[in-house]
Amino acid sequence: MENPFKPTAGATPPDIIGRQGLLDEFAYGLRIRSGAPGLLTIFTGARGVGKTVMLGAAENTARAQGWAVISETATHGFLGRIGNAMGEFADELGDGPSGRKITGVTVAGFGVTTHLPPEKQVEWRETGARLLRLLDSRGTGLVITVDEIHAADRQEIAQLAADVQHFIREGLPIGLVFAGLPAAVSDLLNEGVATFLRRADRIDLHGASIEEVQRSYEQTFAAGGFPLEPALAAAAAEATGGYPFLIQLVGYFLWQEAEEASELTAAHVEHAVAAAHRRNERVVIEAALSSASHRDLDFLRAMAEDDDASSVGDIGARIVAKPNTIGNYRSRLIDAGLIEPAGYGIVRFAIPGLREHLRENR
Ligand SMILES: Nc1ncnc2c1ncn2[C@@H]1O[C@H](COP(=O)(O)OP(=O)(O)O)[C@@H](O)[C@H]1O
Ligand SMILES: [Mg+2]
Protein backbone atom coordinates (compact mmCIF):
# COMPACT_ATOMS: atom_id res chain seq x y z
CA MET A 1 0.00 0.00 0.00
CA GLU A 2 1.40 3.38 -1.02
CA ASN A 3 1.56 6.25 1.46
CA PRO A 4 -2.14 7.26 1.69
CA PHE A 5 -1.65 10.64 3.37
CA LYS A 6 -2.18 13.72 1.24
CA PRO A 7 -0.28 16.76 2.53
CA THR A 8 -1.26 18.92 -0.44
CA ALA A 9 -3.80 21.75 -0.64
CA GLY A 10 -7.16 20.47 -1.87
CA ALA A 11 -6.10 16.80 -1.97
CA THR A 12 -8.64 14.38 -0.51
CA PRO A 13 -7.18 12.68 2.58
CA PRO A 14 -7.47 8.93 3.27
CA ASP A 15 -9.98 9.69 6.02
CA ILE A 16 -12.03 12.89 6.07
CA ILE A 17 -11.99 13.25 9.82
CA GLY A 18 -14.91 14.76 11.69
CA ARG A 19 -17.06 15.85 8.75
CA GLN A 20 -19.52 12.99 8.36
CA GLY A 21 -22.37 14.88 10.03
CA LEU A 22 -22.03 17.78 7.62
CA LEU A 23 -21.90 15.47 4.62
CA ASP A 24 -24.96 13.57 5.81
CA GLU A 25 -26.85 16.81 6.08
CA PHE A 26 -25.84 17.76 2.58
CA ALA A 27 -26.88 14.33 1.26
CA TYR A 28 -30.23 14.79 2.98
CA GLY A 29 -30.67 18.14 1.23
CA LEU A 30 -29.99 16.45 -2.10
CA ARG A 31 -32.83 14.05 -1.45
CA ILE A 32 -35.23 16.86 -0.58
CA ARG A 33 -33.91 18.79 -3.58
CA SER A 34 -35.35 22.25 -4.20
CA GLY A 35 -35.07 24.66 -1.29
CA ALA A 36 -33.44 22.34 1.27
CA PRO A 37 -31.31 24.34 3.72
CA GLY A 38 -28.15 22.20 3.32
CA LEU A 39 -28.11 23.04 -0.38
CA LEU A 40 -27.11 26.63 0.31
CA THR A 41 -23.94 26.48 2.36
CA ILE A 42 -20.81 28.56 2.94
CA PHE A 43 -17.79 26.85 4.49
CA THR A 44 -15.35 29.18 6.18
CA GLY A 45 -12.16 28.54 8.09
CA ALA A 46 -8.43 29.23 8.23
CA ARG A 47 -5.99 28.07 5.56
CA GLY A 48 -5.41 24.35 5.68
CA VAL A 49 -8.49 23.57 7.76
CA GLY A 50 -10.10 21.61 4.93
CA LYS A 51 -12.49 23.90 3.04
CA THR A 52 -11.52 22.72 -0.44
CA VAL A 53 -11.69 19.10 0.69
CA MET A 54 -15.24 19.72 1.95
CA LEU A 55 -16.25 21.11 -1.42
CA GLY A 56 -14.77 18.03 -3.11
CA ALA A 57 -16.62 15.72 -0.73
CA ALA A 58 -19.88 17.56 -1.32
CA GLU A 59 -19.33 17.27 -5.08
CA ASN A 60 -18.74 13.52 -4.80
CA THR A 61 -21.87 13.10 -2.70
CA ALA A 62 -23.85 14.98 -5.33
CA ARG A 63 -22.42 12.99 -8.24
CA ALA A 64 -23.13 9.74 -6.42
CA GLN A 65 -26.80 10.77 -6.35
CA GLY A 66 -26.77 11.51 -10.05
CA TRP A 67 -26.54 15.29 -9.78
CA ALA A 68 -24.61 17.43 -12.26
CA VAL A 69 -21.72 19.29 -10.62
CA ILE A 70 -19.94 22.48 -11.64
CA SER A 71 -16.82 23.19 -9.65
CA GLU A 72 -15.30 26.66 -9.85
CA THR A 73 -12.81 28.93 -8.12
CA ALA A 74 -13.83 32.56 -7.74
CA THR A 75 -11.21 34.00 -10.02
CA HIS A 76 -12.04 36.58 -12.65
CA GLY A 77 -14.79 35.44 -15.01
CA PHE A 78 -16.12 32.49 -12.99
CA LEU A 79 -19.73 33.39 -13.68
CA GLY A 80 -19.15 33.10 -17.42
CA ARG A 81 -17.36 29.79 -16.96
CA ILE A 82 -20.31 28.46 -14.96
CA GLY A 83 -22.61 29.59 -17.79
CA ASN A 84 -20.52 27.73 -20.35
CA ALA A 85 -20.49 24.58 -18.25
CA MET A 86 -24.27 24.74 -17.80
CA GLY A 87 -24.70 25.07 -21.55
CA GLU A 88 -22.51 22.04 -22.20
CA PHE A 89 -24.39 19.94 -19.65
CA ALA A 90 -27.72 20.95 -21.14
CA ASP A 91 -26.56 20.06 -24.65
CA GLU A 92 -25.24 16.71 -23.46
CA LEU A 93 -28.53 15.92 -21.83
CA GLY A 94 -30.09 16.02 -25.22
CA ASP A 95 -32.13 19.06 -26.04
CA GLY A 96 -29.23 21.02 -27.55
CA PRO A 97 -29.52 22.76 -30.91
CA SER A 98 -30.14 20.01 -33.45
CA GLY A 99 -27.05 18.46 -34.95
CA ARG A 100 -24.73 20.33 -32.62
CA LYS A 101 -22.23 18.00 -30.99
CA ILE A 102 -20.02 18.74 -28.06
CA THR A 103 -16.50 19.06 -29.41
CA GLY A 104 -14.85 20.00 -26.17
CA VAL A 105 -14.39 23.54 -27.43
CA THR A 106 -16.96 26.10 -26.44
CA VAL A 107 -17.40 28.52 -29.27
CA ALA A 108 -19.71 31.38 -28.45
CA GLY A 109 -20.23 31.05 -24.70
CA PHE A 110 -20.01 33.68 -22.04
CA GLY A 111 -16.43 34.82 -22.51
CA VAL A 112 -14.19 35.89 -19.66
CA THR A 113 -15.55 39.30 -18.79
CA THR A 114 -16.01 39.90 -15.09
CA HIS A 115 -19.72 40.40 -14.56
CA LEU A 116 -21.96 39.66 -17.51
CA PRO A 117 -23.60 42.39 -19.58
CA PRO A 118 -27.45 42.38 -19.39
CA GLU A 119 -28.12 40.40 -22.56
CA LYS A 120 -25.65 37.71 -21.45
CA GLN A 121 -27.29 37.69 -18.03
CA VAL A 122 -30.62 36.81 -19.58
CA GLU A 123 -28.98 34.09 -21.65
CA TRP A 124 -27.18 32.74 -18.56
CA ARG A 125 -30.43 32.46 -16.67
CA GLU A 126 -32.20 30.80 -19.59
CA THR A 127 -29.38 28.29 -20.01
CA GLY A 128 -29.49 27.53 -16.29
CA ALA A 129 -33.27 27.11 -16.26
CA ARG A 130 -33.10 24.83 -19.30
CA LEU A 131 -30.50 22.62 -17.64
CA LEU A 132 -32.33 22.58 -14.32
CA ARG A 133 -35.61 21.56 -15.90
CA LEU A 134 -33.87 18.70 -17.71
CA LEU A 135 -32.25 17.55 -14.48
CA ASP A 136 -35.50 17.98 -12.59
CA SER A 137 -37.27 15.67 -14.99
CA ARG A 138 -34.68 13.02 -14.08
CA GLY A 139 -35.18 13.56 -10.37
CA THR A 140 -31.77 15.12 -9.79
CA GLY A 141 -30.37 18.64 -9.98
CA LEU A 142 -27.28 20.82 -10.23
CA VAL A 143 -24.70 21.63 -7.57
CA ILE A 144 -22.38 24.59 -8.12
CA THR A 145 -19.35 24.93 -5.84
CA VAL A 146 -17.24 28.07 -5.72
CA ASP A 147 -13.95 28.01 -3.82
CA GLU A 148 -12.00 31.00 -2.47
CA ILE A 149 -14.93 33.39 -2.58
CA HIS A 150 -12.95 35.79 -0.41
CA ALA A 151 -11.17 36.74 -3.66
CA ALA A 152 -14.35 37.10 -5.72
CA ASP A 153 -15.45 40.13 -7.63
CA ARG A 154 -18.43 41.46 -5.67
CA GLN A 155 -20.57 42.02 -8.71
CA GLU A 156 -20.06 38.48 -10.00
CA ILE A 157 -21.05 37.05 -6.63
CA ALA A 158 -24.11 39.30 -6.52
CA GLN A 159 -25.19 38.15 -9.97
CA LEU A 160 -24.70 34.49 -9.16
CA ALA A 161 -26.66 34.87 -5.93
CA ALA A 162 -29.52 36.65 -7.68
CA ASP A 163 -29.73 33.97 -10.36
CA VAL A 164 -29.65 31.12 -7.89
CA GLN A 165 -32.29 32.81 -5.78
CA HIS A 166 -34.44 33.06 -8.88
CA PHE A 167 -34.01 29.32 -9.62
CA ILE A 168 -34.93 28.42 -6.06
CA ARG A 169 -38.06 30.56 -6.27
CA GLU A 170 -39.02 28.68 -9.42
CA GLY A 171 -38.69 25.44 -7.45
CA LEU A 172 -35.75 24.28 -9.55
CA PRO A 173 -33.28 21.81 -8.02
CA ILE A 174 -30.08 23.76 -7.41
CA GLY A 175 -27.44 23.66 -4.69
CA LEU A 176 -24.78 26.32 -4.12
CA VAL A 177 -21.79 25.62 -1.91
CA PHE A 178 -19.12 28.25 -1.25
CA ALA A 179 -15.83 28.23 0.62
CA GLY A 180 -13.64 31.12 1.76
CA LEU A 181 -11.63 32.70 4.55
CA PRO A 182 -13.88 33.68 7.48
CA ALA A 183 -13.37 37.40 7.85
CA ALA A 184 -13.61 38.11 4.14
CA VAL A 185 -16.79 36.08 3.94
CA SER A 186 -18.24 38.08 6.84
CA ASP A 187 -17.49 41.29 4.97
CA LEU A 188 -19.09 39.91 1.86
CA LEU A 189 -22.26 39.05 3.76
CA ASN A 190 -22.34 42.34 5.67
CA GLU A 191 -21.81 44.56 2.67
CA GLY A 192 -25.23 43.54 1.43
CA VAL A 193 -24.01 42.76 -2.10
CA ALA A 194 -26.01 39.58 -1.91
CA THR A 195 -28.44 39.66 1.00
CA PHE A 196 -29.87 36.35 -0.16
CA LEU A 197 -26.59 34.69 0.85
CA ARG A 198 -27.23 35.58 4.48
CA ARG A 199 -29.76 32.79 4.44
CA ALA A 200 -27.03 30.31 3.64
CA ASP A 201 -25.85 27.90 6.31
CA ARG A 202 -22.52 29.34 7.31
CA ILE A 203 -20.35 26.57 8.64
CA ASP A 204 -17.10 27.56 10.30
CA LEU A 205 -14.81 24.56 9.94
CA HIS A 206 -12.48 23.75 12.80
CA GLY A 207 -9.80 21.18 13.30
CA ALA A 208 -10.60 17.67 14.42
CA SER A 209 -10.49 16.50 18.03
CA ILE A 210 -7.25 14.83 19.13
CA GLU A 211 -9.13 11.60 19.92
CA GLU A 212 -10.58 11.46 16.40
CA VAL A 213 -7.13 11.98 14.91
CA GLN A 214 -5.65 9.26 17.12
CA ARG A 215 -8.34 6.78 16.11
CA SER A 216 -7.91 7.65 12.46
CA TYR A 217 -4.13 7.16 12.64
CA GLU A 218 -4.52 3.78 14.33
CA GLN A 219 -6.93 2.62 11.62
CA THR A 220 -5.01 3.99 8.64
CA PHE A 221 -1.69 2.55 9.82
CA ALA A 222 -3.25 -0.80 10.71
CA ALA A 223 -4.81 -0.98 7.24
CA GLY A 224 -1.34 -0.53 5.76
CA GLY A 225 0.10 -3.32 7.89
CA PHE A 226 1.90 -0.98 10.29
CA PRO A 227 0.43 -1.40 13.76
CA LEU A 228 0.70 1.85 15.72
CA GLU A 229 0.48 1.59 19.50
CA PRO A 230 -2.25 3.77 21.03
CA ALA A 231 0.29 5.81 23.03
CA LEU A 232 2.26 6.60 19.88
CA ALA A 233 -0.86 7.37 17.88
CA ALA A 234 -1.91 9.69 20.71
CA ALA A 235 1.44 11.49 20.69
CA ALA A 236 1.33 11.93 16.92
CA ALA A 237 -2.28 13.15 17.09
CA GLU A 238 -1.47 15.56 19.89
CA ALA A 239 1.30 17.13 17.80
CA THR A 240 -1.15 18.00 15.02
CA GLY A 241 -3.38 20.05 17.31
CA GLY A 242 -6.19 18.62 15.16
CA TYR A 243 -5.19 20.93 12.30
CA PRO A 244 -5.96 19.01 9.08
CA PHE A 245 -2.89 20.00 7.09
CA LEU A 246 -0.65 18.88 9.98
CA ILE A 247 -2.66 15.67 10.30
CA GLN A 248 -1.65 14.82 6.75
CA LEU A 249 1.96 15.93 7.17
CA VAL A 250 2.55 13.99 10.39
CA GLY A 251 0.82 10.93 8.92
CA TYR A 252 2.83 11.17 5.74
CA PHE A 253 6.22 11.38 7.43
CA LEU A 254 5.34 8.72 9.98
CA TRP A 255 4.29 6.40 7.15
CA GLN A 256 7.71 6.94 5.57
CA GLU A 257 9.35 5.97 8.85
CA ALA A 258 7.12 2.89 9.07
CA GLU A 259 8.19 1.75 5.60
CA GLU A 260 11.79 1.58 6.79
CA ALA A 261 11.47 0.45 10.39
CA SER A 262 10.47 -2.99 11.63
CA GLU A 263 8.46 -1.39 14.42
CA LEU A 264 7.40 2.20 15.10
CA THR A 265 8.84 3.81 18.24
CA ALA A 266 8.53 7.14 20.05
CA ALA A 267 11.68 8.31 18.26
CA HIS A 268 9.99 7.74 14.89
CA VAL A 269 7.03 9.81 15.99
CA GLU A 270 9.29 12.64 17.14
CA HIS A 271 11.12 12.56 13.86
CA ALA A 272 7.94 12.67 11.81
CA VAL A 273 6.48 15.47 13.92
CA ALA A 274 9.59 17.61 13.52
CA ALA A 275 9.60 17.10 9.75
CA ALA A 276 5.88 17.91 9.60
CA HIS A 277 6.27 21.15 11.49
CA ARG A 278 9.16 22.22 9.29
CA ARG A 279 7.10 21.56 6.19
CA ASN A 280 4.04 23.32 7.58
CA GLU A 281 6.22 26.31 8.31
CA ARG A 282 7.60 26.39 4.78
CA VAL A 283 4.38 25.75 2.95
CA VAL A 284 1.66 27.45 4.94
CA ILE A 285 3.36 30.08 7.04
CA GLU A 286 5.88 31.41 4.59
CA ALA A 287 3.28 31.51 1.83
CA ALA A 288 0.85 33.33 4.09
CA LEU A 289 3.52 35.83 5.12
CA SER A 290 4.79 36.45 1.61
CA SER A 291 2.28 39.24 1.02
CA ALA A 292 2.81 40.89 4.43
CA SER A 293 4.44 44.34 4.50
CA HIS A 294 7.08 45.44 7.03
CA ARG A 295 4.42 47.13 9.12
CA ASP A 296 2.23 44.02 8.96
CA LEU A 297 5.19 42.05 10.27
CA ASP A 298 5.71 44.56 13.09
CA PHE A 299 2.10 44.04 14.09
CA LEU A 300 2.44 40.25 13.95
CA ARG A 301 5.70 40.27 15.93
CA ALA A 302 4.09 42.43 18.58
CA MET A 303 1.31 39.83 18.79
CA ALA A 304 3.86 37.02 19.09
CA GLU A 305 5.01 38.52 22.42
CA ASP A 306 1.78 37.21 23.91
CA ASP A 307 1.36 33.54 24.74
CA ASP A 308 -2.32 33.64 23.87
CA ALA A 309 -4.73 36.04 22.14
CA SER A 310 -3.59 39.70 22.03
CA SER A 311 -5.38 42.92 22.80
CA VAL A 312 -5.28 45.34 19.89
CA GLY A 313 -4.67 48.16 22.39
CA ASP A 314 -1.51 46.43 23.67
CA ILE A 315 -0.23 45.97 20.15
CA GLY A 316 -0.77 49.65 19.44
CA ALA A 317 1.32 50.49 22.50
CA ARG A 318 4.08 48.07 21.52
CA ILE A 319 4.55 49.30 17.97
CA VAL A 320 3.60 52.90 18.80
CA ALA A 321 0.84 53.55 16.30
CA LYS A 322 -2.45 55.45 16.35
CA PRO A 323 -5.67 53.49 16.87
CA ASN A 324 -6.93 54.04 13.32
CA THR A 325 -3.61 52.91 11.83
CA ILE A 326 -3.71 49.84 14.03
CA GLY A 327 -7.30 49.24 12.93
CA ASN A 328 -6.18 49.25 9.31
CA TYR A 329 -3.43 46.72 9.92
CA ARG A 330 -5.82 44.60 11.90
CA SER A 331 -8.33 44.36 9.04
CA ARG A 332 -5.63 43.78 6.42
CA LEU A 333 -4.22 40.89 8.40
CA ILE A 334 -7.66 39.43 9.01
CA ASP A 335 -8.43 39.57 5.29
CA ALA A 336 -5.11 37.88 4.56
CA GLY A 337 -6.16 35.03 6.86
CA LEU A 338 -3.18 35.54 9.15
CA ILE A 339 -5.09 36.58 12.26
CA GLU A 340 -8.71 36.36 13.36
CA PRO A 341 -10.92 38.30 15.76
CA ALA A 342 -11.29 36.64 19.14
CA GLY A 343 -13.72 39.00 20.85
CA TYR A 344 -14.00 42.76 21.09
CA GLY A 345 -10.55 44.33 20.61
CA ILE A 346 -8.88 40.92 20.75
CA VAL A 347 -7.10 39.06 17.95
CA ARG A 348 -5.28 35.77 17.67
CA PHE A 349 -3.19 33.94 15.09
CA ALA A 350 -5.23 32.04 12.52
CA ILE A 351 -2.52 29.53 11.58
CA PRO A 352 -0.92 27.07 13.99
CA GLY A 353 2.83 27.56 14.37
CA LEU A 354 2.75 31.19 13.21
CA ARG A 355 3.58 32.56 16.66
CA GLU A 356 6.55 30.20 17.04
CA HIS A 357 7.76 31.04 13.55
CA LEU A 358 7.70 34.77 14.31
CA ARG A 359 9.49 34.28 17.61
CA GLU A 360 12.24 32.26 15.99
CA ASN A 361 12.69 34.55 12.98
CA ARG A 362 13.03 37.99 14.45
N1 LIG B 1 -11.39 16.41 7.50
C1 LIG B 1 -10.08 16.20 7.23
N2 LIG B 1 -9.40 15.20 7.83
C2 LIG B 1 -8.11 15.00 7.55
N3 LIG B 1 -7.39 15.74 6.70
C3 LIG B 1 -8.00 16.75 6.07
C4 LIG B 1 -9.37 17.05 6.30
N4 LIG B 1 -9.71 18.12 5.56
C5 LIG B 1 -8.61 18.48 4.89
N5 LIG B 1 -7.57 17.68 5.17
C6 LIG B 1 -6.19 17.83 4.65
O1 LIG B 1 -5.76 19.13 5.05
C7 LIG B 1 -5.05 19.78 4.01
C8 LIG B 1 -5.72 21.12 3.69
O2 LIG B 1 -7.01 20.90 3.13
P1 LIG B 1 -7.69 21.99 2.17
O3 LIG B 1 -9.04 21.51 1.87
O4 LIG B 1 -6.77 22.30 1.04
O5 LIG B 1 -7.78 23.25 3.18
P2 LIG B 1 -8.26 24.74 2.86
O6 LIG B 1 -8.98 24.71 1.55
O7 LIG B 1 -9.14 25.09 4.01
O8 LIG B 1 -7.02 25.58 2.84
C9 LIG B 1 -4.97 18.80 2.86
O9 LIG B 1 -3.73 18.15 2.94
C10 LIG B 1 -6.11 17.83 3.13
O10 LIG B 1 -5.82 16.53 2.64
MG1 LIG C 1 -8.62 25.71 -0.24
Short mmCIF file of N, CA and C and ligand atoms in Angstrom, two decimals, residues 9-10 48 50-53 147-148 179, ligand 2:
data_model
loop_
_atom_site.label_atom_id
_atom_site.label_comp_id
_atom_site.label_asym_id
_atom_site.label_seq_id
_atom_site.Cartn_x
_atom_site.Cartn_y
_atom_site.Cartn_z
N ALA A 9 -2.56 20.96 -0.67
CA ALA A 9 -3.80 21.75 -0.64
C ALA A 9 -4.84 21.12 -1.56
N GLY A 10 -6.04 20.95 -1.05
CA GLY A 10 -7.16 20.47 -1.87
C GLY A 10 -7.20 18.97 -2.10
N GLY A 48 -5.84 25.69 5.28
CA GLY A 48 -5.41 24.35 5.68
C GLY A 48 -6.37 23.63 6.61
N GLY A 50 -9.38 22.63 5.69
CA GLY A 50 -10.10 21.61 4.93
C GLY A 50 -11.32 22.10 4.18
N LYS A 51 -11.34 23.37 3.78
CA LYS A 51 -12.49 23.90 3.04
C LYS A 51 -12.59 23.28 1.65
N THR A 52 -11.48 23.25 0.93
CA THR A 52 -11.52 22.72 -0.44
C THR A 52 -11.88 21.24 -0.42
N VAL A 53 -11.36 20.52 0.56
CA VAL A 53 -11.69 19.10 0.69
C VAL A 53 -13.19 18.92 0.93
N ASP A 147 -15.00 27.96 -4.85
CA ASP A 147 -13.95 28.01 -3.82
C ASP A 147 -13.33 29.40 -3.78
N GLU A 148 -12.73 29.74 -2.63
CA GLU A 148 -12.00 31.00 -2.47
C GLU A 148 -12.85 32.22 -2.77
N ALA A 179 -16.84 28.32 -0.44
CA ALA A 179 -15.83 28.23 0.62
C ALA A 179 -14.95 29.46 0.56
MG MG B 2 -8.62 25.71 -0.24
#
